[in-house]
Coordinates of C-alpha atoms in Angstrom, one line a residue:
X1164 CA 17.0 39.7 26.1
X1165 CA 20.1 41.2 24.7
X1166 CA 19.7 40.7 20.7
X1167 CA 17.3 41.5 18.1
X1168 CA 18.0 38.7 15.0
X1169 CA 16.8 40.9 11.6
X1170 CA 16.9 38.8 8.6
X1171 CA 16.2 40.1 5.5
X1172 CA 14.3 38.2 2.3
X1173 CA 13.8 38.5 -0.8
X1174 CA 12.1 35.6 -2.9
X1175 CA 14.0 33.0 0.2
X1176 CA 10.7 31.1 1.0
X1177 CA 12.5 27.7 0.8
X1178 CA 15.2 29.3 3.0
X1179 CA 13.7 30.9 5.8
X1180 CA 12.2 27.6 7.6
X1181 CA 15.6 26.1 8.4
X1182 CA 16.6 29.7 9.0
X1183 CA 13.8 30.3 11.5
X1184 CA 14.5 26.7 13.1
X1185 CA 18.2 27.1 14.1
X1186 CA 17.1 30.6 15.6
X1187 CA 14.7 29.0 17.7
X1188 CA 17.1 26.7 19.1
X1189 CA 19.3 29.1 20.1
X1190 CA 20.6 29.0 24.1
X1191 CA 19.9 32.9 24.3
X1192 CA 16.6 34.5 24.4
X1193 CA 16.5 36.6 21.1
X1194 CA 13.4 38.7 19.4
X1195 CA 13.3 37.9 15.3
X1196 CA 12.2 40.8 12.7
X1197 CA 12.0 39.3 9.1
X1198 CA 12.1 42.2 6.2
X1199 CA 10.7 41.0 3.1
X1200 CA 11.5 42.8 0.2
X1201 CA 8.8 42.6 -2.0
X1202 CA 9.0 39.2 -2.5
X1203 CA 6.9 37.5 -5.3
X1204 CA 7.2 33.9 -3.7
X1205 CA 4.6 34.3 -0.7
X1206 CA 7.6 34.5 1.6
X1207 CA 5.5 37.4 3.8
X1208 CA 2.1 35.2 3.6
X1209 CA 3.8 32.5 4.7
X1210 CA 5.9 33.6 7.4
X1211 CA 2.9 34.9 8.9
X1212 CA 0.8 31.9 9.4
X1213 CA 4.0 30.0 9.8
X1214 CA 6.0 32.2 12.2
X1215 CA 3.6 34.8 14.1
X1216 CA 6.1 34.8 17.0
X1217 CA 8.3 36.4 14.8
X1218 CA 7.7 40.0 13.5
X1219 CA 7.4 41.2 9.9
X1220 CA 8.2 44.1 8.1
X1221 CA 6.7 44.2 4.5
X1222 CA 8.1 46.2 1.6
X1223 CA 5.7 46.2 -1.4
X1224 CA 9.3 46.4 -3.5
X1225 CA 12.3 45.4 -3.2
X1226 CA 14.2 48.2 -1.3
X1227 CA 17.6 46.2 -1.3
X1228 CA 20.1 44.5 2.0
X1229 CA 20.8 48.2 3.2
X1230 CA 17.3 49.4 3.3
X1231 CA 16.1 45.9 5.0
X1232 CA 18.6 45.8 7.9
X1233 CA 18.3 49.6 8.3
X1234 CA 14.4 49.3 8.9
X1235 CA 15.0 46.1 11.2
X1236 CA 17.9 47.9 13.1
X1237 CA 15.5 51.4 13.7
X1238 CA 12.2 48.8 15.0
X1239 CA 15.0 46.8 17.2
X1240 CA 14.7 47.6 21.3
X1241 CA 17.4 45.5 22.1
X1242 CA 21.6 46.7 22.7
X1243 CA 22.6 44.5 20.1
X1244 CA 21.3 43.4 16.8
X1245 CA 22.5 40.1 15.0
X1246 CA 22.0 40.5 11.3
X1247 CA 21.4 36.7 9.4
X1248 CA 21.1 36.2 5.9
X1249 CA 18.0 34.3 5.2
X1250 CA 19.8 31.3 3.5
X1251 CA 21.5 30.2 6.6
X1252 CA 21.8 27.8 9.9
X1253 CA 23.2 29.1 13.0
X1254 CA 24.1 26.7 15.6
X1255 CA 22.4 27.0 18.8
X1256 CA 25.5 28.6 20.7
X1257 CA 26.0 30.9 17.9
X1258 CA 24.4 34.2 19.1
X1259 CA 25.4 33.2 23.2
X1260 CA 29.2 33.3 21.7
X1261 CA 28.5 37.0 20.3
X1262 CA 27.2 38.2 23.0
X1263 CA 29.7 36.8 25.2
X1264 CA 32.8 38.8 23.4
X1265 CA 30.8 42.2 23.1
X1266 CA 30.8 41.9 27.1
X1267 CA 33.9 41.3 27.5
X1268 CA 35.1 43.4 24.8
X1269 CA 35.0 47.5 25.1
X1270 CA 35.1 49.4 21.8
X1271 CA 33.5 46.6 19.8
X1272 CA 31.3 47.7 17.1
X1273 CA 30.9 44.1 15.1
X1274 CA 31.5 40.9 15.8
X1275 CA 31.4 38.1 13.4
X1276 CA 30.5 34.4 13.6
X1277 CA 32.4 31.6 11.6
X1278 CA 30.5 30.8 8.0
X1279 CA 31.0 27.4 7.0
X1280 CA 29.8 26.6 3.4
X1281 CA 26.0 24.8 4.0
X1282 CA 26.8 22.1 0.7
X1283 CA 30.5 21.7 2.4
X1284 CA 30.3 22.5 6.1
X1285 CA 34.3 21.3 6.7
X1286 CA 35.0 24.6 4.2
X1287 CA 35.4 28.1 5.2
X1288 CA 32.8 30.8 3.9
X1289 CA 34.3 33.2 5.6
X1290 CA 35.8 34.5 9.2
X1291 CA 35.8 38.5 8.8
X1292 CA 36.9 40.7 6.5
X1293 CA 39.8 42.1 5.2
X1294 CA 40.5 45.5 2.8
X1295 CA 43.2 46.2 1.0
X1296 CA 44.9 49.5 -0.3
X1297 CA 44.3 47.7 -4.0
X1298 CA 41.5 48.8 -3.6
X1299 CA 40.0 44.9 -3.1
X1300 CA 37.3 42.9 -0.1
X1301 CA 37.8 39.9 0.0
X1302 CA 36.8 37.5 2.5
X1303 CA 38.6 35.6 5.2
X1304 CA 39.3 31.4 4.8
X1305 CA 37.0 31.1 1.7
X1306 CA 37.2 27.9 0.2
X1307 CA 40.4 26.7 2.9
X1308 CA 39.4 24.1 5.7
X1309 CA 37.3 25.8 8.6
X1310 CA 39.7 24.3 11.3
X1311 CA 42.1 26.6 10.4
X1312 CA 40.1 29.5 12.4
X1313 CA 39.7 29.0 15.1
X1314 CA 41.3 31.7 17.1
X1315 CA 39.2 35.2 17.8
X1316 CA 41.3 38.2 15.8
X1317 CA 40.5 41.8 14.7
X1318 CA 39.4 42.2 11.2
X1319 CA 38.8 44.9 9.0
X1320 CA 35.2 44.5 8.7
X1321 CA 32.8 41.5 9.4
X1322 CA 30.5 39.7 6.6
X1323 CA 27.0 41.2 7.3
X1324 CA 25.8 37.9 6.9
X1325 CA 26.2 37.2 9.9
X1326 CA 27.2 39.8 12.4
X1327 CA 26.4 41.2 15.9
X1328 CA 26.5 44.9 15.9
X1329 CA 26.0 47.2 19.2
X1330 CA 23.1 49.1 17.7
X1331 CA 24.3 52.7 19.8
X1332 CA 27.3 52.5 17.6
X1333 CA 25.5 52.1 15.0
X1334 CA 23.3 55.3 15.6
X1335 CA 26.7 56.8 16.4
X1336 CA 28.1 55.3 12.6
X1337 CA 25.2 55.7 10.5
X1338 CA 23.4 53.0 10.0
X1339 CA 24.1 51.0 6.4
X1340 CA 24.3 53.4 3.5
X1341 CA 21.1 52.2 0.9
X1342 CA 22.8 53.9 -1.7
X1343 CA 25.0 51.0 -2.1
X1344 CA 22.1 49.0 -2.5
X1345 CA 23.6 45.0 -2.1
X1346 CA 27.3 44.6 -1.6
X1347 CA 30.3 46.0 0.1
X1348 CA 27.4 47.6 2.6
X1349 CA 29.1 45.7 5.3
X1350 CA 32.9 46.9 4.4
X1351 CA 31.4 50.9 4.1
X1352 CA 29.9 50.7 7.9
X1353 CA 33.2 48.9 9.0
X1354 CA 35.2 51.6 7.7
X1355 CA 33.2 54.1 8.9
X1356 CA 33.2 52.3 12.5
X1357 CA 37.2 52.6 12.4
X1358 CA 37.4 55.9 11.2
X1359 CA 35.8 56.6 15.0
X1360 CA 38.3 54.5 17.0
X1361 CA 36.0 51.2 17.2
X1362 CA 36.8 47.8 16.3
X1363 CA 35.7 44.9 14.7
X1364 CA 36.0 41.0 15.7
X1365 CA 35.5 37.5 14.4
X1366 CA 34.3 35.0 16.9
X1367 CA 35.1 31.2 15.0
X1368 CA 33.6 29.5 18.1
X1369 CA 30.3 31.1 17.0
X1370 CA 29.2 28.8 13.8
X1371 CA 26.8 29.7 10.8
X1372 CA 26.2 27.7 7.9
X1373 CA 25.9 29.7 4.9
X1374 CA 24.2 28.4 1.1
X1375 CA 25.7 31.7 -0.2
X1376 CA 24.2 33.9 -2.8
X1377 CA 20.8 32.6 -2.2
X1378 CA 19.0 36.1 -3.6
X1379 CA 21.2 36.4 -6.6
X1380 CA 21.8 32.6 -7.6
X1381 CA 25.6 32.3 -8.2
X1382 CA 28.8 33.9 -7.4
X1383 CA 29.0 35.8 -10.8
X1384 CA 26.5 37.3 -12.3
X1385 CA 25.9 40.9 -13.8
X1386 CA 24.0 42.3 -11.0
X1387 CA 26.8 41.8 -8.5
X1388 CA 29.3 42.6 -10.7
X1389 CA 27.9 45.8 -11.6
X1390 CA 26.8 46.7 -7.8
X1391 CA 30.3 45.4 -6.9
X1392 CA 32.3 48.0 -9.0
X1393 CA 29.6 51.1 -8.4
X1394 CA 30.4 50.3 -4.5
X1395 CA 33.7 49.7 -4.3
X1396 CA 34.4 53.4 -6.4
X1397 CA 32.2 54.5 -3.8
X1398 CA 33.3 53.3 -0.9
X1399 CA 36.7 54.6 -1.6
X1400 CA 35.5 58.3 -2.7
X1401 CA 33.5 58.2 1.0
X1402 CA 35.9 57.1 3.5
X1403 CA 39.1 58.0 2.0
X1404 CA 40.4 61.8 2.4
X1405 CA 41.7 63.3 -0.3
X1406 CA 45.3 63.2 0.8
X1407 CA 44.6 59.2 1.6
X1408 CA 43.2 58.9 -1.7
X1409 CA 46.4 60.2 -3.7
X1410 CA 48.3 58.2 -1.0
X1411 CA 46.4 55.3 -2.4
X1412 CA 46.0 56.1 -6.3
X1413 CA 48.7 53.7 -7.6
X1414 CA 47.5 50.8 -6.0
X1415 CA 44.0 51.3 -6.4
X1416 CA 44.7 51.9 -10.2
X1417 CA 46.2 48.4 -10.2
X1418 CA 44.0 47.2 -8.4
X1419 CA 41.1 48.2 -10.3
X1420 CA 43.1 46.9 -13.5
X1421 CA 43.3 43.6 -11.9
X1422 CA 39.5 43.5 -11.5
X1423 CA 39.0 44.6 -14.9
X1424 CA 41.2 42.1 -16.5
X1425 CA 40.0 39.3 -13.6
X1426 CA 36.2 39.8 -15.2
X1427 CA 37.3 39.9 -19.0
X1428 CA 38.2 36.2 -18.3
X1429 CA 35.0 35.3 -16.7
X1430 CA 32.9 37.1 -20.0
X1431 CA 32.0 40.1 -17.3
X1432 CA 34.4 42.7 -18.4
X1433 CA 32.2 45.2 -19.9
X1434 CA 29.6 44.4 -17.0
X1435 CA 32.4 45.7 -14.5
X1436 CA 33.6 49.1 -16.5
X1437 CA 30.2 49.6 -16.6
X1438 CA 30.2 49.3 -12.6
X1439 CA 32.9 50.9 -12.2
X1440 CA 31.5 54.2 -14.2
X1441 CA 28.2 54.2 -12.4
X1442 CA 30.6 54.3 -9.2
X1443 CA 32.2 57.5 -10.6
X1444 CA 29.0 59.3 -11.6
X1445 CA 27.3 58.3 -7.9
X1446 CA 30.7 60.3 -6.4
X1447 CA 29.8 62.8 -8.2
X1448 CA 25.7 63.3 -7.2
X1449 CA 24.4 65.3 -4.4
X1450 CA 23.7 62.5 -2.3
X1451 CA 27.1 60.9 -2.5
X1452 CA 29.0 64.1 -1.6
X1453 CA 26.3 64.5 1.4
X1454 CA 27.3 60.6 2.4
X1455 CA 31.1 61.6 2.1
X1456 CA 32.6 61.1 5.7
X1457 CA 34.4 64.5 6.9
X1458 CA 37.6 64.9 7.8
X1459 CA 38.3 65.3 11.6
X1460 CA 41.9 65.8 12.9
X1461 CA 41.2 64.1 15.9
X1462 CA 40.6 60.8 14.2
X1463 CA 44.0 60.7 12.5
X1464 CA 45.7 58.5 14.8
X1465 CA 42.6 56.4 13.8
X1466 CA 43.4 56.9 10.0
X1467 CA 46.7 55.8 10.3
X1468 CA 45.9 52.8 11.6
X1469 CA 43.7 52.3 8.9
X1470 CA 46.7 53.3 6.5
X1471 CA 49.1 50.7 7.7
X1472 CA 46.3 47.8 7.0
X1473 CA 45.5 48.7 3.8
X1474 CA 48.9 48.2 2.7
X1475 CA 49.3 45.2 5.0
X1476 CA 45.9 43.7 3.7
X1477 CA 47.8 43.5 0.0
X1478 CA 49.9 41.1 1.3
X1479 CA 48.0 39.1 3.7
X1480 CA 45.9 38.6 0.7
X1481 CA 48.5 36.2 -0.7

């Protein structure tokens, strides 16, 4: 057994069934840790007289994504840990297709599967990915036809949604920073990963089905909004040095503007400056300067590399 499958729950009762059922179908051997957090819809009663096999981890509140996977990842004994949203289907050669590339692969630290929208399963979720020097995530293929990836590529980061990380690496990154809370977790440990040299890959043959936003209940709202901005001002201030940063202050200023103006339209634009200030003041706490990632000259080449997709990302996002 090669993979530890942590999902983590809050309030996804009517999710985790189908969830548990395509893991069980899977043609590898896997272990299963569900992390419920807090959840006020039985979820953790009922996974435990439905699902004994798998194992539980109980918050008595909700702790947030970060602070889920983190606990799955430290109670995981296997080299790899696949990391499944709870309002998902994998199919059954999903996780064998992950595995398959991180051993063929050297310096992998993630690789993702294919998400195919669960309401329109011939539409791309997303396949990896990609950050640009404006300062902006977005996701690979969303809402374009899913046969149009289906070749393995590098990405910038991979949706944590559904990802297979090599948990050493992840001892080696840091595991997901609980500061952020929900959103953009995925992008920080990415970042981080290539800041060391490693590299992340999307696998297309390996397919998840994904009802998206299944703890939050739509796309926009003013909890991911507001988590969105905070992270994204700190995921810059962390990974960034500050020579990068001025590099990048132009486009992230547009960037940011774009955002701004992007959720005045959809009725969040005070929701986002909001964000977006609660981002500033986290830079500026204790604990954000502690998460900060120092500045070592022998990972420059690394930064460069970085550098040169950031700006590429812009366009690639067009």
């Amino acid at each position: 057994m090669k993979t530890t499958v942590i999902i983590p729950n809050f309030n996804g009762k009517h999710f985790l069934e189908k969830c548990l059922e395509s893991v069980a179908k899977s043609t590898v051997s896997t272990s299963v840790i569900v992390v419920d957090n807090g959840s006020a819809d039985g979820s953790a009663a009922w996974l435990s007289e439905n699902y004994p096999e798998a194992a539980l981890i109980a918050f008595s509140e909700n702790k947030g994504f970060c602070a889920a996977v983190n606990a799955g990842i430290c109670a995981a004994d296997t080299p790899y840990v696949f990391l499944l949203n709870n309002d998902t289907e994998i199919e059954p050669d999903c996780i064998e297709r992950l595995e398959a590339v991180m051993e063929r692969e050297k310096g992998v630290f993630s690789v993702g599967a294919k998400l195919l929208s669960m309401q329109e399963p011939e539409v791309t979720d997303a396949a990896g990915d990609l950050y640009s020097a404006l300062g902006w995530a977005y996701a690979i293929g969303k809402g374009k036809p899913g046969n149009r990836y289906r070749k393995r590529r590098e990405v910038f980061s991979n949706c944590a949604a559904a990802a297979l990380y090599r948990k050493d690496l992840l001892e080696e990154t840091g595991l997901f920073d609980e500061a952020h809370f929900a959103y953009l977790e995925d992008v920080d440990v990415g970042y981080r990963a290539r800041i060391l040299g490693y590299r992340n890959l999307v696998e297309p043959a390996a397919v998840v089905y994904h009802a998206g936003s299944g703890s939050t209940g739509s796309r926009y709202n003013a909890f991911k909004v507001t988590h969105s901005a905070r992270n994204n001002v700190y995921l810059i201030y962390k990974n960034m040095p500050f020579l990068q940063l001025l590099l990048n202050l132009p486009f992230l200023a547009i960037g940011f503007l774009g955002k701004f103006l992007f959720f005045c339209k959809k009725g969040f634009g005070d929701i986002y400056a909001k964000g977006f200030l609660e981002g500033v003041r986290l830079c500026r706490t204790p604990q954000g300067r502690l998460k900060k990632v120092k500045f070592l000259w022998k990972n420059l080449k690394n930064y460069g590399k970085i550098q040169l997709e950031l700006w590429k990302n812009i366009f690639r996002r067009f």
